[in-house]
């Protein structure tokens, strides 16, 4: 780009001098329309339980979900994401609880869809909340078996669609699962159910608090590097996304968020499709604790979220959704 102008006739500070001018020239904005609120669900009745590693975030029993969803509705947050904390005794090596009509996600869907028909609901498709080993897939001969796992993921997707899930979000990183899920959804009359693919999901150290929140942390004895992406790679994300679009993904997700803004920008520029970002649990807890300890100001939250917009994200899954929506106005 050719730089126009020259000091002293050009002074960029001239348009920074007052707040009203800064408002007029601002290039990117965050609105409540951009926010997706993740919600953790737990077994039992009448309980709201704090999550130690995520200050300010709770696990809700299904009967208590109304409390938090009412807040999201009032603040005009368009969509929520449901994550289950499955009790230990319902986990096994195959993750078969994922296919139970009475698992936490299905019960939540029935509860929410009856009472809040207008809020969008997305559900993860992956087996890690249900497996004793904490992996997203099924293990055969010591390895995560791609094609065997897909069979279960397809069933899990159909079950969630049956109970009203609007957006199926495979977060497992198996090859070919988007095509298989799309085909099965279409065959079963779920043509209008969206697929939001966690297309570029990195094997990240920033998921720690989430694994604690869903109770898979202690189960997982190794890493997820044979299916989630290597953080050294960028071109590989283009291939992942290209394939997922071909297979029928409506929206793609980049995850984690802040350390991967370059990936968001690259994907948006190259593919021109809706890109969502996931500001993950580790990012949340680091910011939250930094603010609590007075190391940074709480405007850092807004800064982190606007950065996603600047990079090209359409929407952001963030544990700050409620907190930040209170500060924003919709338009
Ligand atoms: C599970 C899943 C994970 C997250 C969302 N879905 C964790 C993982 O892959 O281990 C992480 C979200 C967060 O850290 O906030 N497939």
GROMACS .gro file of C-alpha atoms and ligand atoms in nm:
model
  347
    1UNK     CA    1   0.000   0.000   0.000
    2UNK     CA    2   0.124   0.346  -0.091
    3UNK     CA    3   0.134   0.574   0.213
    4UNK     CA    4  -0.038   0.905   0.137
    5UNK     CA    5   0.052   1.226   0.317
    6UNK     CA    6   0.354   1.347   0.501
    7UNK     CA    7   0.431   1.500   0.840
    8UNK     CA    8   0.374   1.780   0.939
    9UNK     CA    9   0.078   1.844   0.703
   10UNK     CA   10  -0.050   1.500   0.797
   11UNK     CA   11  -0.093   1.433   1.166
   12UNK     CA   12  -0.275   1.108   1.247
   13UNK     CA   13  -0.323   1.218   1.605
   14UNK     CA   14  -0.568   1.486   1.484
   15UNK     CA   15  -0.847   1.227   1.460
   16UNK     CA   16  -0.760   1.075   1.798
   17UNK     CA   17  -0.784   1.391   2.000
   18UNK     CA   18  -1.144   1.370   2.116
   19UNK     CA   19  -1.372   1.088   2.213
   20UNK     CA   20  -1.646   1.193   1.970
   21UNK     CA   21  -1.404   1.187   1.677
   22UNK     CA   22  -1.264   0.852   1.782
   23UNK     CA   23  -1.621   0.721   1.776
   24UNK     CA   24  -1.679   0.856   1.425
   25UNK     CA   25  -1.371   0.699   1.273
   26UNK     CA   26  -1.385   0.363   1.452
   27UNK     CA   27  -1.368   0.073   1.208
   28UNK     CA   28  -1.497  -0.226   1.405
   29UNK     CA   29  -1.774  -0.278   1.657
   30UNK     CA   30  -1.903  -0.542   1.887
   31UNK     CA   31  -2.275  -0.589   1.942
   32UNK     CA   32  -2.481  -0.839   2.138
   33UNK     CA   33  -2.566  -0.988   1.797
   34UNK     CA   34  -2.210  -1.122   1.790
   35UNK     CA   35  -2.222  -1.319   2.114
   36UNK     CA   36  -2.278  -1.686   2.190
   37UNK     CA   37  -2.312  -1.786   2.554
   38UNK     CA   38  -2.173  -2.125   2.661
   39UNK     CA   39  -2.362  -2.294   2.947
   40UNK     CA   40  -2.247  -2.591   3.155
   41UNK     CA   41  -2.513  -2.838   3.266
   42UNK     CA   42  -2.486  -3.086   3.552
   43UNK     CA   43  -2.686  -3.373   3.695
   44UNK     CA   44  -2.925  -3.328   3.987
   45UNK     CA   45  -3.192  -3.079   4.089
   46UNK     CA   46  -3.204  -2.722   4.213
   47UNK     CA   47  -2.830  -2.665   4.204
   48UNK     CA   48  -2.606  -2.391   4.072
   49UNK     CA   49  -2.247  -2.486   4.132
   50UNK     CA   50  -1.942  -2.262   4.096
   51UNK     CA   51  -1.659  -2.379   3.871
   52UNK     CA   52  -1.337  -2.317   4.061
   53UNK     CA   53  -1.110  -2.277   3.760
   54UNK     CA   54  -1.351  -2.034   3.589
   55UNK     CA   55  -1.440  -1.751   3.831
   56UNK     CA   56  -1.795  -1.627   3.774
   57UNK     CA   57  -1.906  -1.932   3.570
   58UNK     CA   58  -2.143  -2.199   3.705
   59UNK     CA   59  -2.280  -2.541   3.628
   60UNK     CA   60  -2.661  -2.554   3.628
   61UNK     CA   61  -2.896  -2.843   3.683
   62UNK     CA   62  -3.150  -2.866   3.398
   63UNK     CA   63  -3.434  -2.726   3.612
   64UNK     CA   64  -3.223  -2.416   3.682
   65UNK     CA   65  -3.132  -2.340   3.320
   66UNK     CA   66  -3.419  -2.092   3.294
   67UNK     CA   67  -3.234  -1.852   3.522
   68UNK     CA   68  -2.935  -1.800   3.296
   69UNK     CA   69  -3.127  -1.829   2.968
   70UNK     CA   70  -3.369  -1.557   3.080
   71UNK     CA   71  -3.069  -1.330   3.125
   72UNK     CA   72  -2.937  -1.417   2.779
   73UNK     CA   73  -3.280  -1.353   2.629
   74UNK     CA   74  -3.318  -1.018   2.802
   75UNK     CA   75  -2.978  -0.909   2.675
   76UNK     CA   76  -3.071  -1.025   2.322
   77UNK     CA   77  -2.793  -1.283   2.291
   78UNK     CA   78  -2.889  -1.482   1.979
   79UNK     CA   79  -2.754  -1.826   2.071
   80UNK     CA   80  -2.641  -2.040   2.362
   81UNK     CA   81  -2.413  -2.346   2.358
   82UNK     CA   82  -2.477  -2.643   2.588
   83UNK     CA   83  -2.193  -2.842   2.748
   84UNK     CA   84  -2.266  -3.135   2.979
   85UNK     CA   85  -2.079  -3.242   3.290
   86UNK     CA   86  -2.159  -3.612   3.275
   87UNK     CA   87  -2.153  -3.802   3.606
   88UNK     CA   88  -1.866  -4.053   3.633
   89UNK     CA   89  -2.097  -4.354   3.656
   90UNK     CA   90  -2.247  -4.272   3.315
   91UNK     CA   91  -1.911  -4.267   3.137
   92UNK     CA   92  -1.759  -4.564   2.957
   93UNK     CA   93  -1.487  -4.630   2.701
   94UNK     CA   94  -1.729  -4.596   2.406
   95UNK     CA   95  -1.901  -4.281   2.533
   96UNK     CA   96  -2.238  -4.445   2.485
   97UNK     CA   97  -2.415  -4.194   2.710
   98UNK     CA   98  -2.382  -3.956   2.413
   99UNK     CA   99  -2.657  -4.163   2.250
  100UNK     CA  100  -2.898  -4.172   2.541
  101UNK     CA  101  -3.224  -3.982   2.494
  102UNK     CA  102  -3.206  -3.889   2.859
  103UNK     CA  103  -2.853  -3.756   2.868
  104UNK     CA  104  -2.797  -3.403   2.997
  105UNK     CA  105  -2.789  -3.245   2.652
  106UNK     CA  106  -3.116  -3.403   2.536
  107UNK     CA  107  -3.290  -3.311   2.861
  108UNK     CA  108  -3.159  -2.956   2.834
  109UNK     CA  109  -3.279  -2.931   2.474
  110UNK     CA  110  -3.630  -3.042   2.570
  111UNK     CA  111  -3.636  -2.796   2.858
  112UNK     CA  112  -3.506  -2.502   2.656
  113UNK     CA  113  -3.700  -2.559   2.336
  114UNK     CA  114  -4.029  -2.568   2.526
  115UNK     CA  115  -3.966  -2.250   2.722
  116UNK     CA  116  -3.739  -2.044   2.498
  117UNK     CA  117  -3.833  -2.132   2.140
  118UNK     CA  118  -3.673  -1.819   1.997
  119UNK     CA  119  -3.317  -1.852   2.123
  120UNK     CA  120  -3.073  -2.050   1.907
  121UNK     CA  121  -2.918  -2.358   2.064
  122UNK     CA  122  -2.595  -2.518   1.955
  123UNK     CA  123  -2.457  -2.846   2.084
  124UNK     CA  124  -2.110  -2.994   2.062
  125UNK     CA  125  -2.072  -3.322   1.880
  126UNK     CA  126  -1.779  -3.514   2.029
  127UNK     CA  127  -1.745  -3.792   2.283
  128UNK     CA  128  -1.511  -3.644   2.543
  129UNK     CA  129  -1.781  -3.552   2.797
  130UNK     CA  130  -1.891  -3.916   2.792
  131UNK     CA  131  -1.574  -4.127   2.772
  132UNK     CA  132  -1.377  -4.263   3.068
  133UNK     CA  133  -1.052  -4.181   2.883
  134UNK     CA  134  -1.157  -3.821   2.806
  135UNK     CA  135  -1.088  -3.846   2.432
  136UNK     CA  136  -1.326  -3.717   2.167
  137UNK     CA  137  -1.335  -4.048   1.984
  138UNK     CA  138  -1.351  -4.424   2.022
  139UNK     CA  139  -1.026  -4.608   2.084
  140UNK     CA  140  -0.940  -4.924   1.888
  141UNK     CA  141  -0.598  -5.085   1.915
  142UNK     CA  142  -0.466  -4.794   2.120
  143UNK     CA  143  -0.565  -4.528   1.862
  144UNK     CA  144  -0.858  -4.296   1.811
  145UNK     CA  145  -1.042  -4.478   1.533
  146UNK     CA  146  -1.165  -4.215   1.286
  147UNK     CA  147  -1.431  -4.407   1.095
  148UNK     CA  148  -1.563  -4.595   1.395
  149UNK     CA  149  -1.599  -4.265   1.581
  150UNK     CA  150  -1.790  -4.107   1.293
  151UNK     CA  151  -2.063  -4.371   1.324
  152UNK     CA  152  -2.132  -4.257   1.681
  153UNK     CA  153  -2.100  -3.888   1.596
  154UNK     CA  154  -2.365  -3.926   1.325
  155UNK     CA  155  -2.603  -4.087   1.575
  156UNK     CA  156  -2.524  -3.820   1.834
  157UNK     CA  157  -2.602  -3.546   1.579
  158UNK     CA  158  -2.934  -3.703   1.480
  159UNK     CA  159  -3.035  -3.735   1.844
  160UNK     CA  160  -2.957  -3.369   1.915
  161UNK     CA  161  -3.144  -3.261   1.601
  162UNK     CA  162  -3.442  -3.471   1.708
  163UNK     CA  163  -3.471  -3.277   2.032
  164UNK     CA  164  -3.450  -2.942   1.860
  165UNK     CA  165  -3.082  -2.852   1.842
  166UNK     CA  166  -3.056  -2.575   1.581
  167UNK     CA  167  -2.683  -2.585   1.524
  168UNK     CA  168  -2.482  -2.906   1.530
  169UNK     CA  169  -2.123  -2.828   1.616
  170UNK     CA  170  -1.879  -3.116   1.566
  171UNK     CA  171  -1.574  -3.040   1.779
  172UNK     CA  172  -1.404  -3.377   1.745
  173UNK     CA  173  -1.172  -3.315   1.444
  174UNK     CA  174  -1.229  -3.655   1.284
  175UNK     CA  175  -1.176  -3.654   0.906
  176UNK     CA  176  -1.492  -3.672   0.698
  177UNK     CA  177  -1.743  -3.629   0.976
  178UNK     CA  178  -1.910  -3.318   0.835
  179UNK     CA  179  -2.009  -3.500   0.514
  180UNK     CA  180  -2.138  -3.801   0.704
  181UNK     CA  181  -2.341  -3.584   0.945
  182UNK     CA  182  -2.486  -3.363   0.668
  183UNK     CA  183  -2.592  -3.670   0.471
  184UNK     CA  184  -2.761  -3.827   0.772
  185UNK     CA  185  -2.935  -3.503   0.872
  186UNK     CA  186  -3.071  -3.456   0.519
  187UNK     CA  187  -3.187  -3.815   0.496
  188UNK     CA  188  -3.381  -3.774   0.820
  189UNK     CA  189  -3.556  -3.451   0.723
  190UNK     CA  190  -3.327  -3.220   0.914
  191UNK     CA  191  -3.231  -3.013   0.608
  192UNK     CA  192  -3.269  -2.694   0.810
  193UNK     CA  193  -3.037  -2.793   1.091
  194UNK     CA  194  -2.711  -2.599   1.056
  195UNK     CA  195  -2.363  -2.741   1.084
  196UNK     CA  196  -2.108  -2.523   1.257
  197UNK     CA  197  -1.784  -2.709   1.215
  198UNK     CA  198  -1.500  -2.667   1.458
  199UNK     CA  199  -1.287  -2.689   1.145
  200UNK     CA  200  -0.962  -2.551   1.270
  201UNK     CA  201  -0.939  -2.670   1.625
  202UNK     CA  202  -0.591  -2.673   1.766
  203UNK     CA  203  -0.447  -2.912   2.024
  204UNK     CA  204  -0.427  -2.629   2.272
  205UNK     CA  205  -0.313  -2.573   2.626
  206UNK     CA  206  -0.588  -2.316   2.668
  207UNK     CA  207  -0.867  -2.574   2.719
  208UNK     CA  208  -0.760  -2.662   3.075
  209UNK     CA  209  -1.043  -2.497   3.272
  210UNK     CA  210  -1.308  -2.633   3.031
  211UNK     CA  211  -1.193  -2.989   3.087
  212UNK     CA  212  -1.230  -2.923   3.456
  213UNK     CA  213  -1.578  -2.777   3.398
  214UNK     CA  214  -1.704  -3.083   3.206
  215UNK     CA  215  -1.516  -3.323   3.432
  216UNK     CA  216  -1.285  -3.476   3.172
  217UNK     CA  217  -0.958  -3.330   3.302
  218UNK     CA  218  -0.858  -3.615   3.529
  219UNK     CA  219  -0.966  -3.878   3.278
  220UNK     CA  220  -0.743  -3.753   3.000
  221UNK     CA  221  -0.400  -3.911   3.040
  222UNK     CA  222  -0.249  -3.799   2.711
  223UNK     CA  223  -0.293  -3.512   2.463
  224UNK     CA  224  -0.524  -3.480   2.162
  225UNK     CA  225  -0.251  -3.419   1.906
  226UNK     CA  226  -0.343  -3.708   1.676
  227UNK     CA  227  -0.669  -3.535   1.583
  228UNK     CA  228  -0.655  -3.169   1.688
  229UNK     CA  229  -0.423  -2.944   1.488
  230UNK     CA  230  -0.062  -2.856   1.557
  231UNK     CA  231  -0.029  -2.493   1.668
  232UNK     CA  232   0.269  -2.453   1.439
  233UNK     CA  233   0.045  -2.479   1.132
  234UNK     CA  234  -0.156  -2.231   0.933
  235UNK     CA  235  -0.183  -2.367   0.576
  236UNK     CA  236  -0.324  -2.688   0.714
  237UNK     CA  237  -0.620  -2.488   0.851
  238UNK     CA  238  -0.706  -2.383   0.495
  239UNK     CA  239  -0.726  -2.746   0.389
  240UNK     CA  240  -0.937  -2.839   0.692
  241UNK     CA  241  -1.179  -2.558   0.618
  242UNK     CA  242  -1.189  -2.621   0.244
  243UNK     CA  243  -1.283  -2.982   0.298
  244UNK     CA  244  -1.546  -2.900   0.560
  245UNK     CA  245  -1.713  -2.647   0.329
  246UNK     CA  246  -1.719  -2.905   0.050
  247UNK     CA  247  -1.873  -3.156   0.290
  248UNK     CA  248  -2.151  -2.915   0.386
  249UNK     CA  249  -2.041  -2.693   0.676
  250UNK     CA  250  -2.250  -2.374   0.693
  251UNK     CA  251  -2.021  -2.193   0.933
  252UNK     CA  252  -1.666  -2.267   1.044
  253UNK     CA  253  -1.508  -2.213   1.382
  254UNK     CA  254  -1.153  -2.129   1.475
  255UNK     CA  255  -1.048  -2.237   1.821
  256UNK     CA  256  -0.888  -2.115   2.048
  257UNK     CA  257  -0.942  -1.747   1.983
  258UNK     CA  258  -0.689  -1.480   2.067
  259UNK     CA  259  -0.368  -1.665   1.980
  260UNK     CA  260  -0.525  -1.760   1.643
  261UNK     CA  261  -0.644  -1.426   1.504
  262UNK     CA  262  -0.416  -1.477   1.204
  263UNK     CA  263  -0.606  -1.795   1.118
  264UNK     CA  264  -0.943  -1.619   1.144
  265UNK     CA  265  -0.825  -1.343   0.911
  266UNK     CA  266  -0.674  -1.583   0.662
  267UNK     CA  267  -0.986  -1.802   0.647
  268UNK     CA  268  -1.221  -1.505   0.617
  269UNK     CA  269  -1.015  -1.352   0.337
  270UNK     CA  270  -0.984  -1.676   0.144
  271UNK     CA  271  -1.327  -1.838   0.180
  272UNK     CA  272  -1.574  -1.553   0.249
  273UNK     CA  273  -1.796  -1.770   0.462
  274UNK     CA  274  -1.921  -1.703   0.815
  275UNK     CA  275  -1.635  -1.758   1.057
  276UNK     CA  276  -1.694  -1.790   1.430
  277UNK     CA  277  -1.426  -1.767   1.697
  278UNK     CA  278  -1.415  -1.946   2.031
  279UNK     CA  279  -1.259  -1.747   2.312
  280UNK     CA  280  -1.185  -2.057   2.516
  281UNK     CA  281  -1.183  -2.127   2.887
  282UNK     CA  282  -0.809  -2.065   2.937
  283UNK     CA  283  -0.836  -1.725   2.772
  284UNK     CA  284  -1.134  -1.645   2.992
  285UNK     CA  285  -0.971  -1.750   3.317
  286UNK     CA  286  -0.644  -1.573   3.243
  287UNK     CA  287  -0.824  -1.247   3.167
  288UNK     CA  288  -1.060  -1.285   3.459
  289UNK     CA  289  -0.784  -1.357   3.707
  290UNK     CA  290  -0.570  -1.078   3.565
  291UNK     CA  291  -0.856  -0.834   3.622
  292UNK     CA  292  -0.924  -0.971   3.970
  293UNK     CA  293  -0.559  -0.923   4.063
  294UNK     CA  294  -0.564  -0.570   3.926
  295UNK     CA  295  -0.296  -0.655   3.669
  296UNK     CA  296  -0.516  -0.535   3.382
  297UNK     CA  297  -0.830  -0.322   3.357
  298UNK     CA  298  -1.160  -0.486   3.275
  299UNK     CA  299  -1.174  -0.301   2.943
  300UNK     CA  300  -0.933  -0.578   2.835
  301UNK     CA  301  -1.244  -0.792   2.786
  302UNK     CA  302  -1.386  -0.551   2.529
  303UNK     CA  303  -1.046  -0.520   2.365
  304UNK     CA  304  -1.013  -0.896   2.334
  305UNK     CA  305  -1.359  -0.928   2.177
  306UNK     CA  306  -1.327  -0.639   1.934
  307UNK     CA  307  -1.000  -0.799   1.820
  308UNK     CA  308  -1.206  -1.094   1.692
  309UNK     CA  309  -1.425  -0.859   1.491
  310UNK     CA  310  -1.119  -0.684   1.351
  311UNK     CA  311  -0.979  -1.020   1.242
  312UNK     CA  312  -1.304  -1.098   1.059
  313UNK     CA  313  -1.507  -1.316   1.296
  314UNK     CA  314  -1.886  -1.288   1.261
  315UNK     CA  315  -1.961  -1.417   1.611
  316UNK     CA  316  -1.772  -1.519   1.920
  317UNK     CA  317  -1.838  -1.790   2.173
  318UNK     CA  318  -1.731  -1.633   2.498
  319UNK     CA  319  -1.779  -1.693   2.868
  320UNK     CA  320  -1.792  -1.313   2.896
  321UNK     CA  321  -2.113  -1.304   2.687
  322UNK     CA  322  -2.350  -1.199   2.968
  323UNK     CA  323  -2.106  -0.964   3.133
  324UNK     CA  324  -2.020  -0.784   2.810
  325UNK     CA  325  -2.375  -0.782   2.669
  326UNK     CA  326  -2.480  -0.573   2.967
  327UNK     CA  327  -2.241  -0.306   2.845
  328UNK     CA  328  -2.353  -0.313   2.484
  329UNK     CA  329  -2.657  -0.195   2.295
  330UNK     CA  330  -2.808  -0.386   2.005
  331UNK     CA  331  -2.871  -0.224   1.676
  332LIG     C1  332  -1.461  -3.094   2.343
  332LIG     C2  333  -1.445  -2.948   2.357
  332LIG     C3  334  -1.340  -2.880   2.419
  332LIG     C4  335  -1.375  -2.746   2.419
  332LIG     C5  336  -1.498  -2.734   2.356
  332LIG     N1  337  -1.539  -2.861   2.317
  332LIG     C6  338  -1.217  -2.929   2.485
  332LIG     C7  339  -1.125  -3.020   2.419
  332LIG     O1  340  -1.122  -3.035   2.296
  332LIG     O2  341  -1.050  -3.082   2.493
  332LIG     C8  342  -1.291  -2.638   2.481
  332LIG     C9  343  -1.363  -2.515   2.516
  332LIG    C10  344  -1.295  -2.426   2.612
  332LIG     O3  345  -1.178  -2.448   2.653
  332LIG     O4  346  -1.359  -2.328   2.651
  332LIG     N2  347  -1.446  -3.153   2.223
   0.00000   0.00000   0.00000
